[in-house]
Coordinates of C-alpha atoms and ligand atoms in Angstrom, one line a residue:
X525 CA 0.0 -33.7 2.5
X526 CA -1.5 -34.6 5.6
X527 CA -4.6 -32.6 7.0
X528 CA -2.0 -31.3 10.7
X529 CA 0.3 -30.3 7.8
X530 CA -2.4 -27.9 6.4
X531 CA -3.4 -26.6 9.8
X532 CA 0.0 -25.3 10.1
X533 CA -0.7 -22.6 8.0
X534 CA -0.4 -19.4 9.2
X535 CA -0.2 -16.5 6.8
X536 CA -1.9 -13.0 7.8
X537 CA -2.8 -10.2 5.1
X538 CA -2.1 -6.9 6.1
X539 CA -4.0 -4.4 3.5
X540 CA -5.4 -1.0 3.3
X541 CA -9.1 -0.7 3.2
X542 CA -9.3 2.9 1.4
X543 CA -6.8 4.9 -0.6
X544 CA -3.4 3.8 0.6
X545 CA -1.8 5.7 3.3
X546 CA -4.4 4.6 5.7
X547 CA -0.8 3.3 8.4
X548 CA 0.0 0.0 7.1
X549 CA 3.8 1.0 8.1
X550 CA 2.8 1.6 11.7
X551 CA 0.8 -1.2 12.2
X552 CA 3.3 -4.2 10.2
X553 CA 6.2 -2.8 12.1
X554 CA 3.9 -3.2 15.1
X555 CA 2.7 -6.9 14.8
X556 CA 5.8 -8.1 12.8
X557 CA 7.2 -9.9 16.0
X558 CA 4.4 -12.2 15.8
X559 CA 6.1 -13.1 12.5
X560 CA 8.9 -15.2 11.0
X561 CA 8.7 -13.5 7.5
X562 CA 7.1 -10.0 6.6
X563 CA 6.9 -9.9 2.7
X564 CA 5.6 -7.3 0.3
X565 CA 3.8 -8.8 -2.5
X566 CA 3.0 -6.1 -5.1
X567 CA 3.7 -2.1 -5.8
X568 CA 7.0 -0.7 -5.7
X569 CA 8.5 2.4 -4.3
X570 CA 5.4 4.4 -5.0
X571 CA 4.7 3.2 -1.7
X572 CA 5.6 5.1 1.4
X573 CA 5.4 3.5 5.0
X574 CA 6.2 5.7 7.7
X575 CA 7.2 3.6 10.9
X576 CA 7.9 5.2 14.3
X577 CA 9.4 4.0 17.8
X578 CA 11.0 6.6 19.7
X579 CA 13.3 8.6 18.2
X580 CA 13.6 6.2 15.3
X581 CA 11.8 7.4 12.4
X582 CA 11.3 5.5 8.9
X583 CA 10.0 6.2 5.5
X584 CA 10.1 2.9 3.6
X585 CA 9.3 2.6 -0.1
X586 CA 10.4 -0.9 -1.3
X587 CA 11.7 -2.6 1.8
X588 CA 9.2 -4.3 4.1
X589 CA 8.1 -2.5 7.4
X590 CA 8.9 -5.3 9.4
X591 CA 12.9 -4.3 9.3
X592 CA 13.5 -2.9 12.5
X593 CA 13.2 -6.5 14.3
X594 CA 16.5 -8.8 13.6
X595 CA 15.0 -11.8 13.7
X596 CA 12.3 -11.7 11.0
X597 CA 13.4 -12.4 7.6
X598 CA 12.0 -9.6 5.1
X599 CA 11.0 -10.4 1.7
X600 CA 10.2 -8.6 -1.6
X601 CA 7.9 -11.3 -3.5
X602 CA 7.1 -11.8 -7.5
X603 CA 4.7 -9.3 -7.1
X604 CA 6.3 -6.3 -6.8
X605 CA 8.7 -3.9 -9.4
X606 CA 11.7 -2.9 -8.6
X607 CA 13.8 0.0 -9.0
X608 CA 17.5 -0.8 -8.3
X609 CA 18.5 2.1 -6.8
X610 CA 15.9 3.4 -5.1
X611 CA 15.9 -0.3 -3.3
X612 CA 19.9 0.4 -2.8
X613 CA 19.5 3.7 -1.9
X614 CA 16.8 2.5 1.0
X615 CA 19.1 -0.3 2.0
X616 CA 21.9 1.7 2.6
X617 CA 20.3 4.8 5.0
X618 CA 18.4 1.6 6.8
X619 CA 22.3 0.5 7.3
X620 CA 23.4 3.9 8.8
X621 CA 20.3 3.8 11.1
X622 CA 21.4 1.1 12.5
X623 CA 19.3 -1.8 10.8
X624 CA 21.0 -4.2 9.1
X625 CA 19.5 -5.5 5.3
X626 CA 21.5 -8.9 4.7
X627 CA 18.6 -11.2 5.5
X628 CA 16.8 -9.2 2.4
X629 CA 15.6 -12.1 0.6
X630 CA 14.1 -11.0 -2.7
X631 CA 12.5 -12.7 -6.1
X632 CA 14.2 -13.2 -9.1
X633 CA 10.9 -12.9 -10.8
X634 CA 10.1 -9.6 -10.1
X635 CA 9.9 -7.1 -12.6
X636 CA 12.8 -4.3 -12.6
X637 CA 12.1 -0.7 -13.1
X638 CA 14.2 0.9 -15.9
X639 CA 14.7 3.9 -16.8
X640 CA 12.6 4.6 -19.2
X641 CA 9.5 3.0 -17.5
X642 CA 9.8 6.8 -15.6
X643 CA 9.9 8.7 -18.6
X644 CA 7.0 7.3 -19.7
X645 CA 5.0 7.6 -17.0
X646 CA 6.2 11.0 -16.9
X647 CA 5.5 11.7 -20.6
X648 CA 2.3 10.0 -20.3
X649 CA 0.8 12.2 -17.5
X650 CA 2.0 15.2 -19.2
X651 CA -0.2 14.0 -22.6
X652 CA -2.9 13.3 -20.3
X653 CA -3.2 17.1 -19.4
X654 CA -6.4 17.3 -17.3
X655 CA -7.3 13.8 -17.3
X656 CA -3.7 12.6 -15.5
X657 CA -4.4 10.0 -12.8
X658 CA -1.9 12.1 -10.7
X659 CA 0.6 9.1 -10.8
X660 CA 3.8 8.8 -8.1
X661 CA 6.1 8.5 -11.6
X662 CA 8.2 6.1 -10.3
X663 CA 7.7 3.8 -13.5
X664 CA 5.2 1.5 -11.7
X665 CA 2.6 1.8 -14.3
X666 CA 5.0 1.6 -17.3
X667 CA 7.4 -1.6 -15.8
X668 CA 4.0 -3.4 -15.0
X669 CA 2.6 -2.6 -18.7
X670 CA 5.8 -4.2 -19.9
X671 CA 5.6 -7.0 -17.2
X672 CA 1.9 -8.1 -19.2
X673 CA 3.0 -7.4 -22.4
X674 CA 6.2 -9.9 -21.8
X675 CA 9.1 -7.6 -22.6
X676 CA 9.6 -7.0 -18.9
X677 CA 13.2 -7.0 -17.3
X678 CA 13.1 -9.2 -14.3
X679 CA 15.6 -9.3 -11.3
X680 CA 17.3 -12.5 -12.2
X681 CA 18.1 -11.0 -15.4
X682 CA 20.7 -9.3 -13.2
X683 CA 22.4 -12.4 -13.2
X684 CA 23.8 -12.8 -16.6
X685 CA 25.0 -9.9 -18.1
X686 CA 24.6 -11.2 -21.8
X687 CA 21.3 -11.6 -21.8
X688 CA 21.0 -8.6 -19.6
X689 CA 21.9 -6.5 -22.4
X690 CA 19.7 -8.5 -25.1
X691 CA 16.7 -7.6 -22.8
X692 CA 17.5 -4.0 -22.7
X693 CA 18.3 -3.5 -26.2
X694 CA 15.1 -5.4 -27.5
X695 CA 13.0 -3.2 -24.6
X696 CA 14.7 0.0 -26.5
X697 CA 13.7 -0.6 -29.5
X698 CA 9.8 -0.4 -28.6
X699 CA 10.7 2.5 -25.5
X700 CA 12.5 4.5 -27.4
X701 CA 10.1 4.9 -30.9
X702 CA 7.5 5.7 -28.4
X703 CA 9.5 8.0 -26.6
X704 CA 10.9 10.3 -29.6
X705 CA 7.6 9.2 -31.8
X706 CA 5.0 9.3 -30.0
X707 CA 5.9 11.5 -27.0
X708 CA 8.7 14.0 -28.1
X709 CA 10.9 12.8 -25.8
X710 CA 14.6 12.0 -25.6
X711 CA 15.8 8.2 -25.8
X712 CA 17.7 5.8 -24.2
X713 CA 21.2 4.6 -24.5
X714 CA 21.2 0.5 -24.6
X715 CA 25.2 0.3 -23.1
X716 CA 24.6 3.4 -20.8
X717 CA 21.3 1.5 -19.3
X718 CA 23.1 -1.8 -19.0
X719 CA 26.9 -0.6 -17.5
X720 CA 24.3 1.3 -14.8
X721 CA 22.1 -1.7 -14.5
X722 CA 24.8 -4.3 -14.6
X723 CA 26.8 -2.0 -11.4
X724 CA 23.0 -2.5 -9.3
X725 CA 23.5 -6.5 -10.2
X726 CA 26.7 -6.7 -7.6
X727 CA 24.7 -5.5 -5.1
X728 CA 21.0 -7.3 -5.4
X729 CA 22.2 -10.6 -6.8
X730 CA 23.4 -11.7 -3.6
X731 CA 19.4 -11.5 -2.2
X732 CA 17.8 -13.0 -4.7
X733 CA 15.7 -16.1 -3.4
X734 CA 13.1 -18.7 -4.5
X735 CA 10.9 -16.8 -2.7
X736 CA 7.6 -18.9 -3.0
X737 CA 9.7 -22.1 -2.1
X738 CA 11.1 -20.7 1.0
X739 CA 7.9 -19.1 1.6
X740 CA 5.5 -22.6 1.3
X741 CA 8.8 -24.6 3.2
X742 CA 8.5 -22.2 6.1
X743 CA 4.6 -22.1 6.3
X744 CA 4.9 -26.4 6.0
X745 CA 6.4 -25.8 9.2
X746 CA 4.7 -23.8 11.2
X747 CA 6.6 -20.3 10.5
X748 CA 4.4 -17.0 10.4
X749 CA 3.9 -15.4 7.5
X750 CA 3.0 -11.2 7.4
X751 CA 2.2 -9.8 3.9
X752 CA 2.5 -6.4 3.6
X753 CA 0.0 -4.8 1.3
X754 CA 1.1 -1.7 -0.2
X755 CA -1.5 1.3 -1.8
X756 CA -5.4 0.4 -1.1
X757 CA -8.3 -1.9 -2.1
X758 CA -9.8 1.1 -4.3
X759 CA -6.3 1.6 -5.9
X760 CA -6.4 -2.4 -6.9
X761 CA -6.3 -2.7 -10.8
X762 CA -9.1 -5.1 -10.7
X763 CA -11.7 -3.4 -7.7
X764 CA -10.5 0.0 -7.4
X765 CA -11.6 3.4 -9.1
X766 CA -10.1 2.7 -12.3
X767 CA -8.8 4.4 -14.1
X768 CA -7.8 6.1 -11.1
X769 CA -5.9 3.3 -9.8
X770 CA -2.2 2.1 -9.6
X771 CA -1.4 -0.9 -11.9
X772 CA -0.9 -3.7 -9.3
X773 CA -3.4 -6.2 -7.3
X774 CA -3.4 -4.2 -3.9
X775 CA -6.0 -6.4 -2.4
X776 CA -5.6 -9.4 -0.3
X777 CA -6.0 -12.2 -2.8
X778 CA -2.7 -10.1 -4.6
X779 CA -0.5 -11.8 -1.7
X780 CA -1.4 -15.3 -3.0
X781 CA -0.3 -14.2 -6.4
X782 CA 2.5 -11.7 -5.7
X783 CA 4.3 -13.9 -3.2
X784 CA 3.9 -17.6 -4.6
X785 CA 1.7 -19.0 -1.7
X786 CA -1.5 -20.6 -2.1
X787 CA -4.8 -18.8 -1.0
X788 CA -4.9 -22.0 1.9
X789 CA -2.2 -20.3 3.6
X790 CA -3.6 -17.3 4.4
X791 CA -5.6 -17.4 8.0
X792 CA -6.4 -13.9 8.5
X793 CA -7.0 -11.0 6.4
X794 CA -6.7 -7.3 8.3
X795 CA -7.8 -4.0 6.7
X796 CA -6.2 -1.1 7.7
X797 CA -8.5 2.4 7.6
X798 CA -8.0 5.8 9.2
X799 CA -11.2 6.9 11.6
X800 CA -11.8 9.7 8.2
X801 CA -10.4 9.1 4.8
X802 CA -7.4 10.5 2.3
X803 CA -6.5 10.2 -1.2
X804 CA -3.7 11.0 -2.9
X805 CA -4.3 11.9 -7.0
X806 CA -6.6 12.0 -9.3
X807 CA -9.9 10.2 -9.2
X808 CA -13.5 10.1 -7.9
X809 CA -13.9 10.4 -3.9
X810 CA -17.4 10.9 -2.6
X811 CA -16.8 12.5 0.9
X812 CA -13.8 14.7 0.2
X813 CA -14.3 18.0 1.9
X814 CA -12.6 20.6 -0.2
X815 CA -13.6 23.1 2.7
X816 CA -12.3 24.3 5.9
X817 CA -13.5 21.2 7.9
X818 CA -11.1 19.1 5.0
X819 CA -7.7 22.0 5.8
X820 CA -7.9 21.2 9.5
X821 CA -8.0 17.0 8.9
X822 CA -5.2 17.2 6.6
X823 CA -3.7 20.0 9.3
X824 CA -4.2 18.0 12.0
X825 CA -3.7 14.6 10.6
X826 CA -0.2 15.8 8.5
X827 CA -1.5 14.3 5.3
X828 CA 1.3 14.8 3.2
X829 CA 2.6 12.3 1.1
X830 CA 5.7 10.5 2.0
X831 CA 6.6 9.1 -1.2
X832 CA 6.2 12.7 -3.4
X833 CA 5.2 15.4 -0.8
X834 CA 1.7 16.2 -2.0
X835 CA -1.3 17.5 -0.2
X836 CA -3.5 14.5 0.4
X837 CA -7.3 15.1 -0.1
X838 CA -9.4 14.3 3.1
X839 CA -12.6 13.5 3.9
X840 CA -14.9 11.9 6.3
X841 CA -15.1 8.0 7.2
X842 CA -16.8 6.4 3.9
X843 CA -19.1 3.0 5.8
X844 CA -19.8 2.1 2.0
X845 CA -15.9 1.8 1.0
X846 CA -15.2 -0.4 4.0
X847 CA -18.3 -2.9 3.4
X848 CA -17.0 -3.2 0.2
X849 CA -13.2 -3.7 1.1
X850 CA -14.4 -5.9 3.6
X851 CA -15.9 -7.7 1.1
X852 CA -13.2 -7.7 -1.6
X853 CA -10.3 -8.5 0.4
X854 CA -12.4 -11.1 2.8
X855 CA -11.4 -9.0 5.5
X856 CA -11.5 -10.7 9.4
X857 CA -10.3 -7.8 11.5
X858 CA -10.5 -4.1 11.0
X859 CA -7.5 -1.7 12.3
X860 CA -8.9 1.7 12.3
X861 CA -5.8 4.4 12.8
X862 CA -5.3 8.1 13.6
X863 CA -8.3 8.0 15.8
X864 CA -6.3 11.1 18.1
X865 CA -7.4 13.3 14.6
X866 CA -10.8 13.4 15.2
X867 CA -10.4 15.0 19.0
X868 CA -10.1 18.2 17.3
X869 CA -13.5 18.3 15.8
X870 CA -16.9 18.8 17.7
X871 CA -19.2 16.4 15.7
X872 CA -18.1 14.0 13.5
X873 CA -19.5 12.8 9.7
X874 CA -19.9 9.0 8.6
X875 CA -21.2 8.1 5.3
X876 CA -23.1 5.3 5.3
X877 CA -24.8 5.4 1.8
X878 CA -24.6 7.2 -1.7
X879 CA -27.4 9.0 -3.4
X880 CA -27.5 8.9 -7.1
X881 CA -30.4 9.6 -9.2
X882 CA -32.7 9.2 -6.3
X883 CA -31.4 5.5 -5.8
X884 CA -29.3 4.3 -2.8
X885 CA -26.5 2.4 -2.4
X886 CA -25.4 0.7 0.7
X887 CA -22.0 -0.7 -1.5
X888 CA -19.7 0.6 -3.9
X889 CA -21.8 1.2 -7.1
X890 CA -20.4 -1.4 -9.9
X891 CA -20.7 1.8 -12.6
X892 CA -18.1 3.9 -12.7
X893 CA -20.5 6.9 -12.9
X894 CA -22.3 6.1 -10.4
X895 CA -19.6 6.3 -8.1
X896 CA -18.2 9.7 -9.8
X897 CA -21.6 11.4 -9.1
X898 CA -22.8 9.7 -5.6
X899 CA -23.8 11.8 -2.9
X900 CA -22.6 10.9 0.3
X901 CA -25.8 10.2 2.9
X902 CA -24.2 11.5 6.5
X903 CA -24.8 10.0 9.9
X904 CA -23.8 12.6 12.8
X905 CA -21.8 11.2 15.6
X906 CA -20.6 13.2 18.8
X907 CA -17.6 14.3 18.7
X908 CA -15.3 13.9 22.3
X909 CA -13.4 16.9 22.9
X910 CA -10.5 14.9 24.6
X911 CA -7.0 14.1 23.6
X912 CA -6.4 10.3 23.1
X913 CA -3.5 10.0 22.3
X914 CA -2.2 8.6 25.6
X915 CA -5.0 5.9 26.0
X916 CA -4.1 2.3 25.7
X917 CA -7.3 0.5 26.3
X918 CA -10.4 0.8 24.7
X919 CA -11.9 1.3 28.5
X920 CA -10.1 4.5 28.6
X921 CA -11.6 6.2 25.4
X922 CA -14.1 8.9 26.1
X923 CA -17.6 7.2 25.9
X924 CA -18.2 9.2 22.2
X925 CA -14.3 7.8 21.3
X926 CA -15.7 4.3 21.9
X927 CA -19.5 5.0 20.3
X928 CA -17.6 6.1 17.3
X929 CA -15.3 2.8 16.8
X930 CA -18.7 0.6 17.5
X931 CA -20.5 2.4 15.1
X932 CA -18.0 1.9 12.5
X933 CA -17.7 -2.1 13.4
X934 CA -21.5 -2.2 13.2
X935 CA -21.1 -0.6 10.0
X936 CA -18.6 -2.6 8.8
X937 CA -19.7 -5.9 10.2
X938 CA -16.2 -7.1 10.8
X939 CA -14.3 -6.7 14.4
X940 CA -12.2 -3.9 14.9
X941 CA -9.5 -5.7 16.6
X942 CA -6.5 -2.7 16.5
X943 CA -6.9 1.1 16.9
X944 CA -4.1 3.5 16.7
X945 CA -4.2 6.4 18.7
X946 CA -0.8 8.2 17.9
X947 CA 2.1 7.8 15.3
X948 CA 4.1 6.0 17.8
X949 CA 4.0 2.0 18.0
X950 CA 3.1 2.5 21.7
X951 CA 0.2 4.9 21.1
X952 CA -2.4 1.6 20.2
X953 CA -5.1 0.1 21.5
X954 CA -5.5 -3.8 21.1
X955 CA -8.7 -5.1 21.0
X956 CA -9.1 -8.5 20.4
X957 CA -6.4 -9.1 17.7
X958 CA -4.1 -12.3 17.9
X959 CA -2.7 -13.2 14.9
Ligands
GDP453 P1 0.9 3.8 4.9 O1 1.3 4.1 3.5 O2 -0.4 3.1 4.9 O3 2.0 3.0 5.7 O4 0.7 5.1 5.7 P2 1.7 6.4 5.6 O5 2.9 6.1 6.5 O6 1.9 6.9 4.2 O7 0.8 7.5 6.3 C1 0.3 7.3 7.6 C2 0.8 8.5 8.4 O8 0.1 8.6 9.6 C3 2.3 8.3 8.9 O9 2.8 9.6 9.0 C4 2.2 7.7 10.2 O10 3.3 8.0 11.1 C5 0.9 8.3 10.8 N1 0.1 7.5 11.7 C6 -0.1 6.2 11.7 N2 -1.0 5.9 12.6 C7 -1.4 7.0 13.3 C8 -2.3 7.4 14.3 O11 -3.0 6.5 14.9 N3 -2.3 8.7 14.7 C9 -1.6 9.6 14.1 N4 -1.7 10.9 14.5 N5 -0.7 9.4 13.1 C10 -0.6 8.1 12.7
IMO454 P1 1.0 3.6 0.2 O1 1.6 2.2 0.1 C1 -1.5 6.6 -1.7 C2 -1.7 6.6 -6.1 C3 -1.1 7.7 -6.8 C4 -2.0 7.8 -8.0 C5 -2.3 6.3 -8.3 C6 -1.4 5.7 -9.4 O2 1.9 4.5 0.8 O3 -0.4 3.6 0.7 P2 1.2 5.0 -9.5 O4 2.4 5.8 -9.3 O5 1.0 3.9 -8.5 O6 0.9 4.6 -10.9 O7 0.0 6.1 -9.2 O8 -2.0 5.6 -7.1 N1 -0.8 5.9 -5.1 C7 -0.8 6.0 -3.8 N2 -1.6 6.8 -3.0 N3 -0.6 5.8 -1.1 C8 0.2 5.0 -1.9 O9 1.0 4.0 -1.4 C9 0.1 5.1 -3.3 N4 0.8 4.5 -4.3 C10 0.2 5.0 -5.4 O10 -1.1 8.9 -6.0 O11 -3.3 8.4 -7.6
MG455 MG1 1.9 5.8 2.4

């Protein structure tokens, strides 16, 4: 291939720098004109991406945020696990609200959520007790424990009922000893699963795609490429909190994988963070402030889930996490959203470094234990007092609004090219960011 061919490349990585939640959805819906294809690469509908314009409200879980625009092609790659009809389910309300699904293009290679994957999970946290990870149970850890152990069910599978129903039964056989063995719990019918299944099929068949050939064909000539990450760096199986993690690669280099496109295509890389943090289940979280301070962020912010409807733990702004994500995901440009949250409070916490045992760090400690026992080391920041939410330059933050975004870039030491002011695709401030 010739060297212009290469420079044609033009993939951006869209991924959250903390915890998930951090308003991936807001911000792909918002740059996805700048695209040709918006793709999710990994997760499945443990994700939810809230996207707002207007009136028009969405809570995605499987379908790429970039629907709402007609002429960008969305994509579900390799990457991600599936389940039927959730992903029908989502297709049809997006139908009723007026956006069309047909150009849906989606991977016969990726892995299909079956029932039982959600009884397992479920049965699984339950034996857990106290030590749960405080999983979505959707399946996602289950159907991607089956996807490395190769007995996974993939979405081509769809396409020929006969060996549709050989899959399922030899999957049964293993699920459903562990279910009534191991867990107490009732089993699976192999004709019940597949009639169910085999009704999805008419439906998804039509969409599936060679997505990494239509992917690398349309980068060769010079379309735009968003990936969608879904979850957070420190919820990556590899580089996040594990155990407390989910089971996918989260992180940017997961794109490459989880969509069939070389790491060469990918130009930039931007990490999304809230202006404080959040995090939904179980696990480690240095600056979570189980106090009043940590009720009026999650008041003020509305950090509910929108995939299960849980409380989501708050905190201040963690500087180590983001130096770390930044380094993990080879971030270029930093997004930092809900920055209107903070007016409410007078002074405002960073964390730029952990104590443990009288050492500290200035990155993520590589020992798990560390990072369950750091101490957060605070820097105090003036707080502004003002609402934001109707600012649309950085020149028109309050001068402790703006203090606050150039501490965290200095902190960070990438640009902070995007900040988001306001739910709404029109309450953001660009800075800097061209795709
Ligand atoms: P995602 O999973 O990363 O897409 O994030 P979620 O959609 O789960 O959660 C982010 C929440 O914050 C959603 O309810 C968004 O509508 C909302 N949101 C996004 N950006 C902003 C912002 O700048 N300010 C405020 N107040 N809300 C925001
Ligand atoms: P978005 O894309 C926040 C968390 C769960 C749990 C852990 C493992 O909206 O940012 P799983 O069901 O994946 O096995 O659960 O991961 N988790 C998320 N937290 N946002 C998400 O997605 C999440 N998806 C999974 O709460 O702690
Ligand atoms: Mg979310």
């Amino acid at each position: 291939m010739s060297v212009k061919g290469k420079n044609l490349m033009s993939g951006v990585v869209l991924v959250g720098a903390q915890w998930g939640d951090e308003g991936k959805g807001k911000i792909t819906d918002l740059i996805t004109p700048e695209f040709d294809y918006v793709v999710r690469y990994q997760g499945g509908n443990n994700a939810g991406h809230t996207v707002i314009h207007g009136s028009t409200q969405l809570a995605l879980h499987l379908i790429p945020s970039g629907i709402m625009y007609p002429q960008v092609t969305p994509v579900i790659g390799n990457g991600c696990v599936i389940d039927p009809a959730v992903l029908l389910k989502e297709m049809d309300s997006l139908t009723v609200a007026g956006f069309s699904c047909d150009r849906l293009l989606i991977s016969g290679n990726a892995h299909l959520i079956m029932p039982w994957h959600l009884a397992l999970d479920a049965a699984s946290e339950l034996r857990l007790g106290q030590n749960e990870i405080g999983t979505t149970k959707r399946g996602i850890g289950p159907a991607y424990q089956d996807k490395a152990a190769r007995s996974g069910i993939r979405v081509q599978d769809l396409d020929d009922p006969h060996i549709f129903r050989l899959k399922v039964a030899a999957a049964l056989e293993t699920a459903n000893a562990l279910l009534t063995r191991v867990y107490d719990a009732r089993p699976f019918d192999v004709d019940a699963v597949s009639e169910q299944y085999l009704q999805y099929a008419r439906r998804i068949t039509p969409h599936i795609a060679d997505v990494s050939a239509v992917l690398n064909a349309g980068l060769r000539t010079g379309r735009r490429v968003l990936f969608e990450g879904a979850q957070g760096t420190l919820l990556d199986i590899d580089h996040g909190t594990y155990p407390f993690v989910t089971s996918s690669s989260c992180t940017a280099g997961g794109a490459s994988v989880g969509a069939g496109v070389g790491p060469t295509a990918i130009d930039k890389v931007l990490g999304i963070a809230k202006a404080y943090i959040t995090r939904v289940g179980a696990g480690p979280f240095p600056t979570e402030l189980s106090d009043a301070t940590g009720e009026q962020l999650a008041r003020v912010g509305g950090e509910v889930g929108t995939t299960t409807g849980r409380l989501r733990r708050c905190g201040w702004y963690d500087a180590v996490i983001i130096r770390y994500a930044a380094a993990v995901n080879g971030l270029t440009d930093l997004c930092i959203t809900k920055l209107d949250v903070l007016s409410a409070f007078e002074s405002i916490k960073v964390c730029v470094a952990y104590e443990y045992l009288g050492q500290q760090y200035r990155s993520v400690p590589s020992s798990q234990t560390a990072f369950h026992h750091a101490m957060p080391v605070y820097e105090e920041l003036e707080g502004w007092g003002a609402d934001i939410s109707g600012c649309r330059c950085f020149a028109e933050l309050p001068a402790a609004a703006r203090a606050y975004v150039e501490r965290l870039e200095e902190l960070a030491e990438v640009p902070v090219s995007v900040i988001a002011v306001g739910p709404d695709r029109e309450q953001t401030i660009m800075r800097g960011w061209r795709a």
